[in-house]
Coordinates of C-alpha atoms in Angstrom, one line a residue:
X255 CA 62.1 -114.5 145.4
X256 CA 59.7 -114.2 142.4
X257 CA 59.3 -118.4 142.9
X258 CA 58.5 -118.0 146.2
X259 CA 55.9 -115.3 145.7
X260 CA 54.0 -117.3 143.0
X261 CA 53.9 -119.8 146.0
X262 CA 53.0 -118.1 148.5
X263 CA 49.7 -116.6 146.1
X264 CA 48.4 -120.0 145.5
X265 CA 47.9 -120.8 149.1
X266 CA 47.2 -117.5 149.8
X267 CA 44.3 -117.8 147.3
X268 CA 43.7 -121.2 148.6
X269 CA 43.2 -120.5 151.9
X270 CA 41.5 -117.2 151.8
X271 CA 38.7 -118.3 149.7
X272 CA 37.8 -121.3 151.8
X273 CA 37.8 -119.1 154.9
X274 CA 35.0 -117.2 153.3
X275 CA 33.0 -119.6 152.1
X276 CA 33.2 -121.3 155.3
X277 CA 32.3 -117.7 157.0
X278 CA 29.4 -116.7 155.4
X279 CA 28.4 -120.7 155.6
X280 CA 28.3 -121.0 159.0
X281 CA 27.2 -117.0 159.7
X282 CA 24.1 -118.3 157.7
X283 CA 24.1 -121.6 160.4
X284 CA 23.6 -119.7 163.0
X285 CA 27.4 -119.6 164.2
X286 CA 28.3 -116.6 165.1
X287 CA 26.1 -117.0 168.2
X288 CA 28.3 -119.1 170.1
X289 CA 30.0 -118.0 173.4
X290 CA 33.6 -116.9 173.8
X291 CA 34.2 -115.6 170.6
X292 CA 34.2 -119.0 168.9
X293 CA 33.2 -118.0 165.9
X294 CA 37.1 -117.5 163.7
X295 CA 37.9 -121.0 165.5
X296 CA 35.0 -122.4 164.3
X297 CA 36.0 -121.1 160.9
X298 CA 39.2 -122.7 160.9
X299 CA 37.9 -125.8 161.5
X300 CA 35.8 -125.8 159.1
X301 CA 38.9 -125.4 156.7
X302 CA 41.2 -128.1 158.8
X303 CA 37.9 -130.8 158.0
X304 CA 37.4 -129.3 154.6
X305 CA 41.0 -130.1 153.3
X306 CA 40.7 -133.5 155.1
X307 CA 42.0 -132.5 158.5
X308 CA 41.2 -134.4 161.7
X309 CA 39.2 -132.0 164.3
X310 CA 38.2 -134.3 167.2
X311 CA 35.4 -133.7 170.1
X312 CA 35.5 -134.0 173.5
X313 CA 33.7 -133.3 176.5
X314 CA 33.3 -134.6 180.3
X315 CA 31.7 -133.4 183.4
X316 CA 35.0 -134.4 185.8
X317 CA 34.8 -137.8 187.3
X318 CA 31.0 -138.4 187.5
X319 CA 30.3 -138.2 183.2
X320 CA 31.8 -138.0 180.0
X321 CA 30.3 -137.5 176.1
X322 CA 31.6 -139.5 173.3
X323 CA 31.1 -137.8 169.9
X324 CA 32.6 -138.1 166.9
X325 CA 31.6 -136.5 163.3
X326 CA 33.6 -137.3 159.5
X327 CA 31.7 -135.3 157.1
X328 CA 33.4 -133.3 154.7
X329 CA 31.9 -129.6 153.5
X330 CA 32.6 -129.5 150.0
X331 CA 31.5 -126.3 149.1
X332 CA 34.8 -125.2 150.9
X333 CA 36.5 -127.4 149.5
X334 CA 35.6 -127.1 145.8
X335 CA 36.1 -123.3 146.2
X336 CA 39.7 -123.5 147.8
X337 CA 40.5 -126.2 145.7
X338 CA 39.6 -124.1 142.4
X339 CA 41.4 -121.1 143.5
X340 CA 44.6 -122.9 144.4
X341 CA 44.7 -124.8 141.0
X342 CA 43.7 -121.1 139.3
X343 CA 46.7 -119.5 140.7
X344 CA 49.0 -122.1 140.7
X345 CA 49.0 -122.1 136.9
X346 CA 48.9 -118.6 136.1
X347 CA 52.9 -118.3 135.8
X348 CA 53.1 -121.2 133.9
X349 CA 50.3 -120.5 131.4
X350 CA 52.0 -119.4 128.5
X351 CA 53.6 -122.7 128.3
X352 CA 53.6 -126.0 126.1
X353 CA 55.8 -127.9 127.9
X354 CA 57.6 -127.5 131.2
X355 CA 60.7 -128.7 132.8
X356 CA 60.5 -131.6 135.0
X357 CA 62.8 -129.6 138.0
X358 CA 61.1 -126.5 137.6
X359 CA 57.6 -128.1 138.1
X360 CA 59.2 -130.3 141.0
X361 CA 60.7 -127.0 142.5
X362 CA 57.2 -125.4 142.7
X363 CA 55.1 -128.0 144.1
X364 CA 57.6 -128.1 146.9
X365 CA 57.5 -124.4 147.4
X366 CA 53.9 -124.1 147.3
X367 CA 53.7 -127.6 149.8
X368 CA 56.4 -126.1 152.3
X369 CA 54.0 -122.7 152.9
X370 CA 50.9 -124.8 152.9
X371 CA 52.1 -127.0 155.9
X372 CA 53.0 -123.5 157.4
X373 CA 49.3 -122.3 156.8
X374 CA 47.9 -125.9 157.8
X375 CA 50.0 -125.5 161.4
X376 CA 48.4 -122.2 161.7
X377 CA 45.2 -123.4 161.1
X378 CA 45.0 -126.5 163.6
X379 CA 46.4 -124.0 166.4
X380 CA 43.5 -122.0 165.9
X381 CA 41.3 -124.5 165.4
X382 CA 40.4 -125.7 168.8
X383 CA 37.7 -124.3 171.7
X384 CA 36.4 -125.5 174.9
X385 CA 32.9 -124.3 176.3
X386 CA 31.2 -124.8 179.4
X387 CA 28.3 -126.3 179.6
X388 CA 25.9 -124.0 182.2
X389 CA 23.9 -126.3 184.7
X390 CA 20.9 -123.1 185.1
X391 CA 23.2 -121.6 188.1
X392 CA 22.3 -122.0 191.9
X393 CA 22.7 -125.3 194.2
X394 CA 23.8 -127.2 191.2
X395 CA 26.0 -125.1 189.3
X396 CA 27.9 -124.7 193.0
X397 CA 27.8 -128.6 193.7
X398 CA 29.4 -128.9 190.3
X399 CA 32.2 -126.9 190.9
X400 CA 33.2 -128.2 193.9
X401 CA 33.1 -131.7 192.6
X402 CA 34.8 -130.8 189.7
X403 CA 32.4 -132.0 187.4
X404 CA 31.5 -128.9 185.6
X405 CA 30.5 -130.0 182.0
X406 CA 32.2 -128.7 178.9
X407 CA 32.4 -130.1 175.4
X408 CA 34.5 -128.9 172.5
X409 CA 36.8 -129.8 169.9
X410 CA 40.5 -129.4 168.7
X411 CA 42.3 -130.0 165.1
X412 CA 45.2 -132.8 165.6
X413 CA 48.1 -131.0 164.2
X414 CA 50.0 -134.6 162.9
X415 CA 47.2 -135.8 161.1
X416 CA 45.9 -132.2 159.9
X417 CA 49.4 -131.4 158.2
X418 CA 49.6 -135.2 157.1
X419 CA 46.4 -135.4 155.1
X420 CA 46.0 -132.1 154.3
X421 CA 49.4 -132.2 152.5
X422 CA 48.2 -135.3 150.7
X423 CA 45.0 -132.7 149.6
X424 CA 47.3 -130.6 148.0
X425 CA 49.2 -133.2 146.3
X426 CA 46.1 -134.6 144.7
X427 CA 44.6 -130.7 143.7
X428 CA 48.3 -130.2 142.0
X429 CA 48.3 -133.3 140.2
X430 CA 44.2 -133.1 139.0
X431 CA 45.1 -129.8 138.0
X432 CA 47.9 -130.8 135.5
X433 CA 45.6 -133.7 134.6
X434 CA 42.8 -131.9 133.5
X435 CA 44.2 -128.3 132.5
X436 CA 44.9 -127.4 128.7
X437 CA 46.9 -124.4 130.1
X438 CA 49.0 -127.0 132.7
X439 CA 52.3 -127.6 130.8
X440 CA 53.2 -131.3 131.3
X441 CA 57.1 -132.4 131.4
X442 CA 58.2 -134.0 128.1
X443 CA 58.1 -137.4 129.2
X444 CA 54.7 -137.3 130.1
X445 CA 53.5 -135.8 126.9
X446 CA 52.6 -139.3 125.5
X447 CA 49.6 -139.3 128.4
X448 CA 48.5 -136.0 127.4
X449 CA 45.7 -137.1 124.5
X450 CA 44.8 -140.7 125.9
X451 CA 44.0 -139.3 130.0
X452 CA 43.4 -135.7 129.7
X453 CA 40.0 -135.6 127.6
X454 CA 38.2 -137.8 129.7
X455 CA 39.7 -136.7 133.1
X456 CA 38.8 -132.9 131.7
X457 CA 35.2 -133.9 131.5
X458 CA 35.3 -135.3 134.4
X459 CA 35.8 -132.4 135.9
X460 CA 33.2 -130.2 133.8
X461 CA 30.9 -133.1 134.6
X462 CA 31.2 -132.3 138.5
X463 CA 31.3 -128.7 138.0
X464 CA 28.0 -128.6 135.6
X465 CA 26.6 -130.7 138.9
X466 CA 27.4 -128.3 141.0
X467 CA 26.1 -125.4 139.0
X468 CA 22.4 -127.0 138.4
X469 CA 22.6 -128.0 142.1
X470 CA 22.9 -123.7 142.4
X471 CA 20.2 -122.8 140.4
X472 CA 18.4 -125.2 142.7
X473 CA 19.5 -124.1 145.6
X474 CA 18.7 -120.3 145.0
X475 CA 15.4 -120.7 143.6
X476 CA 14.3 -122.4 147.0
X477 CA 15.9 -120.0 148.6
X478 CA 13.8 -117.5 147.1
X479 CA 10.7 -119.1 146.9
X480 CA 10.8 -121.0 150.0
X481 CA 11.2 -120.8 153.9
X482 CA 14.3 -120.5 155.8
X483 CA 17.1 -118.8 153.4
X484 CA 19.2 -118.9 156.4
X485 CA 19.3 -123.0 156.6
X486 CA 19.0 -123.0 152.9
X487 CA 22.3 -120.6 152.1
X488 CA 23.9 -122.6 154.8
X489 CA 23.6 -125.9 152.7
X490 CA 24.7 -123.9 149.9
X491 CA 28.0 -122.4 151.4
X492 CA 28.6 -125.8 152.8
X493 CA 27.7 -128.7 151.4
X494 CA 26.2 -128.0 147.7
X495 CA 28.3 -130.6 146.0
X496 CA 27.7 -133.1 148.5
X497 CA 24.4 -133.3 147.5
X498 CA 24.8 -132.6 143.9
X499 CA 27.5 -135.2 143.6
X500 CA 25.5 -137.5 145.2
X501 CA 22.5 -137.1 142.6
X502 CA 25.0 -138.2 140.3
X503 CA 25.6 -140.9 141.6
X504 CA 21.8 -141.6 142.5
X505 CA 20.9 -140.7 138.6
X506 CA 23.2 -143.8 137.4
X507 CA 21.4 -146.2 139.5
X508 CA 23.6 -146.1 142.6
X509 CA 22.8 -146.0 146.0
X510 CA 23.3 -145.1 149.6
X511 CA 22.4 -146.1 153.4
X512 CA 21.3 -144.1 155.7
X513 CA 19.9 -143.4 158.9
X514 CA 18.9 -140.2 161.6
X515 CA 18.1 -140.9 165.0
X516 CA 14.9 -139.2 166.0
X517 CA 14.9 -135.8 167.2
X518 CA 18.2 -134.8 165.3
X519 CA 17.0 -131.8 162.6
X520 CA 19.8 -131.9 159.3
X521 CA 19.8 -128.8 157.0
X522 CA 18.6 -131.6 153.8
X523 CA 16.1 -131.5 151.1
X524 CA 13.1 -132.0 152.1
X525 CA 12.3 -135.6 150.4
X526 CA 15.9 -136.7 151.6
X527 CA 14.8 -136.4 155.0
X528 CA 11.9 -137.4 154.2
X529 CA 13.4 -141.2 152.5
X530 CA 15.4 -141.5 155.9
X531 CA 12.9 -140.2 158.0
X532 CA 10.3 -143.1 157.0
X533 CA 12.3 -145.7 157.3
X534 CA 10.7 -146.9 161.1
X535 CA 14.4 -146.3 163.2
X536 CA 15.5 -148.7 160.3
X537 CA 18.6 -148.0 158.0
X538 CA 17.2 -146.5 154.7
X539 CA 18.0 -147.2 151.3
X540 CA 18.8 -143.4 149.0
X541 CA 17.8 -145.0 145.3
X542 CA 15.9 -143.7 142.6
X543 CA 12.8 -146.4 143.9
X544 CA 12.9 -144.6 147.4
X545 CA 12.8 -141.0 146.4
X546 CA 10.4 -141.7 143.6
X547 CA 8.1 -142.7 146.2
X548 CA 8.0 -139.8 148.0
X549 CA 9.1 -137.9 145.1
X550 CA 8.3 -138.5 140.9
X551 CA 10.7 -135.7 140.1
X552 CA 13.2 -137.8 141.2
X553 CA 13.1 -139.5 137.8
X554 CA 14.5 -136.2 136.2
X555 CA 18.1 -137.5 137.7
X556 CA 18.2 -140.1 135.3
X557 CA 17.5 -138.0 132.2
X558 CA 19.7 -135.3 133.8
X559 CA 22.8 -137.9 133.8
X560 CA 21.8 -139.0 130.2
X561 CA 22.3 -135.4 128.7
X562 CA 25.0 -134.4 130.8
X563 CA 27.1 -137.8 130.4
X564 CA 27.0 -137.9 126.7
X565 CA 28.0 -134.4 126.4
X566 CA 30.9 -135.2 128.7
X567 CA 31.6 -138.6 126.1
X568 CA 31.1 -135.9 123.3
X569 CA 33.6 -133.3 124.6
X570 CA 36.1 -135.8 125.7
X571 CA 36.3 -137.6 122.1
X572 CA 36.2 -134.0 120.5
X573 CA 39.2 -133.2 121.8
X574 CA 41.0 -136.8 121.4
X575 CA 42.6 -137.4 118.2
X576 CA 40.6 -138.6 114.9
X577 CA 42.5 -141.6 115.0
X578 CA 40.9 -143.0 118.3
X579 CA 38.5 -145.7 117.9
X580 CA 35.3 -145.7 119.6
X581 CA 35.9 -148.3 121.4
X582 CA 39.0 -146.7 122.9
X583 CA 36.8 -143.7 123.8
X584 CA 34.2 -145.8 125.8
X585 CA 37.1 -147.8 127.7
X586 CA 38.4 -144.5 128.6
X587 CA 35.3 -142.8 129.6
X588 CA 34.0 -146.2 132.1
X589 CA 37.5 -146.0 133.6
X590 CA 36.9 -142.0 134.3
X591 CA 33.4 -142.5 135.3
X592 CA 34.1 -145.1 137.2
X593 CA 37.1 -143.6 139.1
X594 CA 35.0 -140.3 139.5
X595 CA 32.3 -142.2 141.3
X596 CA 34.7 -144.0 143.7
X597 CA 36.1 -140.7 144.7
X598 CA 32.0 -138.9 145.1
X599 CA 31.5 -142.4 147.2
X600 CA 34.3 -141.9 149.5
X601 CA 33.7 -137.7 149.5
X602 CA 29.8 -137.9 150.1
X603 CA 30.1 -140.3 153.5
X604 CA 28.6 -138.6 156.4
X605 CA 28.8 -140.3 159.9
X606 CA 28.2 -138.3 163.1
X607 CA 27.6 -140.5 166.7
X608 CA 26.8 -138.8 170.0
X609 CA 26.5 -140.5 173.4
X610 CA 26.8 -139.7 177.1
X611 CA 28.6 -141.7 179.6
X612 CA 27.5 -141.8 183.4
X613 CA 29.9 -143.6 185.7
X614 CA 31.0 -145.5 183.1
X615 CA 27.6 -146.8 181.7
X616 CA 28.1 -145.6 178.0
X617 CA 25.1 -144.5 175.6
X618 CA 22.1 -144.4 177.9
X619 CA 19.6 -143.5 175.1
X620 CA 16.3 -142.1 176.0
X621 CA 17.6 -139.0 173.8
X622 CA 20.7 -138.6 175.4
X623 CA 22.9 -140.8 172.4
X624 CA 22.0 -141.0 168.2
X625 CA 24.0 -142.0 165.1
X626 CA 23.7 -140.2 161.8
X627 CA 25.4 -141.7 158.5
X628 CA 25.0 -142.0 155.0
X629 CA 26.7 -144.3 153.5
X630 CA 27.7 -145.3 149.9
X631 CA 27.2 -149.0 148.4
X632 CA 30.3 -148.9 146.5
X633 CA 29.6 -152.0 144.5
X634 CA 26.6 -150.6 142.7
X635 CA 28.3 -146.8 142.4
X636 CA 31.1 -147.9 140.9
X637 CA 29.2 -151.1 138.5
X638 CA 26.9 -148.1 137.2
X639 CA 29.7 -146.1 136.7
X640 CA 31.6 -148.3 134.4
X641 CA 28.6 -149.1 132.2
X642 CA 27.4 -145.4 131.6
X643 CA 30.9 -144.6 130.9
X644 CA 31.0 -147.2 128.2
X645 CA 27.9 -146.1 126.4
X646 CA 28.6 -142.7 126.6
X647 CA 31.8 -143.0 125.8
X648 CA 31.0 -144.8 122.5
X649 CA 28.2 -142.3 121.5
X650 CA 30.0 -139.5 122.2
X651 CA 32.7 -141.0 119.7
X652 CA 30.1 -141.1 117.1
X653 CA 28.7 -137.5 117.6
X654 CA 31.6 -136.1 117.2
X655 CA 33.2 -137.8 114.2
X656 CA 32.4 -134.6 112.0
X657 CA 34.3 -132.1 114.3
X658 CA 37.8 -131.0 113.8
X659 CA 39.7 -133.1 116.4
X660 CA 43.2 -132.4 117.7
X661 CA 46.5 -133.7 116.2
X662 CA 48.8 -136.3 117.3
X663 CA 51.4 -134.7 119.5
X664 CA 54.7 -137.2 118.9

């Protein structure tokens, strides 16, 4: 049974630690207020999204009107933290290790994928809630009833496409982990990978994480120093890398599109709402031209990304053979950066649409319907991507010529 219990600790870990985060996220949102004793469903939504579960809404008031909402935004905070305890566990009975079997690796994936499915299920039960909308009581609450057109909204995880793409989560967080570990023992066949992918896809990683750190520091001086720790903690707990991801990408000369309907308040920085908030009604362009107009510090994302970049070229041909050109290094590096940035484009999307259907007259406006989206121009991202990889790639080559390098492992 010992298998089995080294299983049943990674999801264990897994899960636990992104119900936390999420909890103290959405406690400092203001969450715990809502009616019904929504608040642990609320949670486990949060954690069904998070691992790229589907959680629809819905609402209706009977025959006479119905909402159409629909939100795709992932919290990454959650899912960084789960993500980091899962791999964290995973390996710990395989740490002592050089090289692993192929069956025994096989045989725990599958262990740890059967109780996570069992977890997901649980999860997308719990994850749904209904509430009722109060019309202010009297004559109208009254009429409602008996027409049946009492309004409620709410929301409910789809358990097919929960346990479908969250499985595919855990796939990927298994196989980044063996990418990018030291302590991960690879099967013998794949050994030959080890010293051409695992440098760069291991910087990679500390790139992100470094990202995510600064954002931190950030984040808990204005907490300190500012107004409303409550709002700030909540972007924190929820949705740190999202943001500091996505100065990454703004740092390397990508960009985004955006847009906020009026009269819809986001828990932002203040000169991101600010760069979609001055954009007329218009879509907005997120660049480094837009925020440096309502911001010069937003320069400081390009010198950031310099430093940070060649470190991660530096590390990543430090620990690559002595035999590897540098031009081998800075193909390597542009084909991790520009991977990396593909996957921040696709993690960073936000899209949120609200709307309010009367008799079958859909989006009346006048406040009652708004969109919300920020979207990535891949083209750009990605373009960036590959060039800064090259260059740091190659000068990180040269910087670390006179440091002891790795051998050759036949």
């Amino acid at each position: 049974m010992r298998p089995w219990g080294d299983a049943l600790a990674a999801v264990a870990a897994g899960v636990i630690t992104m119900w936390v985060v999420a909890t103290l996220g959405l406690w400092a949102a203001g969450a715990t207020d809502l009616p019904g004793g929504a608040f642990p469903r609320v949670i486990a939504a949060t954690v069904v999204i998070a691992v790229g579960g589907d959680v629809e809404l819905h609402g209706d008031a009977g025959f006479i009107a119905q909402t159409n909402a629909a939100l795709d935004a992932v919290p990454l905070s959650v899912t960084l933290a789960g993500a980091l305890a899962t791999a964290f566990v995973f390996l710990i009975p395989l740490r002592r290790r050089a090289v692993a079997d192929s069956r025994e690796v096989l045989g725990r994936v599958v262990r740890v994928a059967v109780l996570w499915l069992v977890a997901l299920l649980v999860l997308a039960l719990v994850a749904r809630q209904t509430f009722r909308i109060s019309l202010g009581g009297g004559i109208a609450e009254d009429i409602g009833e008996a027409l049946g057109a009492a309004p409620t909204v709410g929301f409910r995880a789809e358990v097919g496409p929960t346990l479908g793409f969250g499985l595919l989560w855990l796939l990927a967080v298994l196989a980044l982990t063996f990418l990018v570990s030291r302590r991960a023992p690879l099967p013998s066949r794949l050994l030959r990978f080890q010293q051409s992918v695992r440098p760069p896809a291991h910087a990679m990683v500390l790139l992100l994480l470094a990202y995510v750190v600064i954002g931190l520091v950030i984040g808990l001086v204005t907490l300190i120093t500012h107004g409303h720790p409550a709002e700030t903690a909540a972007v924190i707990l929820l949705g740190l890398p999202n943001l500091a991801w996505m100065g990454l990408g703004i740092g390397i000369g990508g960009s985004y599109d955006g847009h906020v309907a009026e009269g819809i308040g986001l828990p932002m920085p203040h000169v991101l709402d600010e760069v979609l908030r001055t954009s007329g009604g218009r879509d907005a362009t997120l660049d480094l031209g837009t925020f440096a107009e309502n911001d010069g510090r937003a320069w400081l994302l390009v010198a950031v990304a310099a430093v940070l970049l060649l470190a991660a070229g530096f590390l990543a041909a430090a620990r690559s053979p002595a035999v590897t050109k540098p031009w081998q290094h800075a193909v390597r590096m542009a084909l991790a950066l520009g991977l990396t940035m593909l996957v921040i484009g696709l993690l960073t999307r936000i899209s949120a649409h609200y709307g309010l259907t009367v008799i079958g007259v859909g989006d009346l406006g006048g406040g009652l319907g708004g969109e919300v989206f920020l979207r990535p121009n891949f083209l750009p991202l990605i373009g960036f991507g590959l060039l800064w990889g090259l260059v740091a790639g190659f000068l990180g080559s040269l910087l670390a010529r006179r440091v002891r390098h790795p051998g050759v492992v036949e």
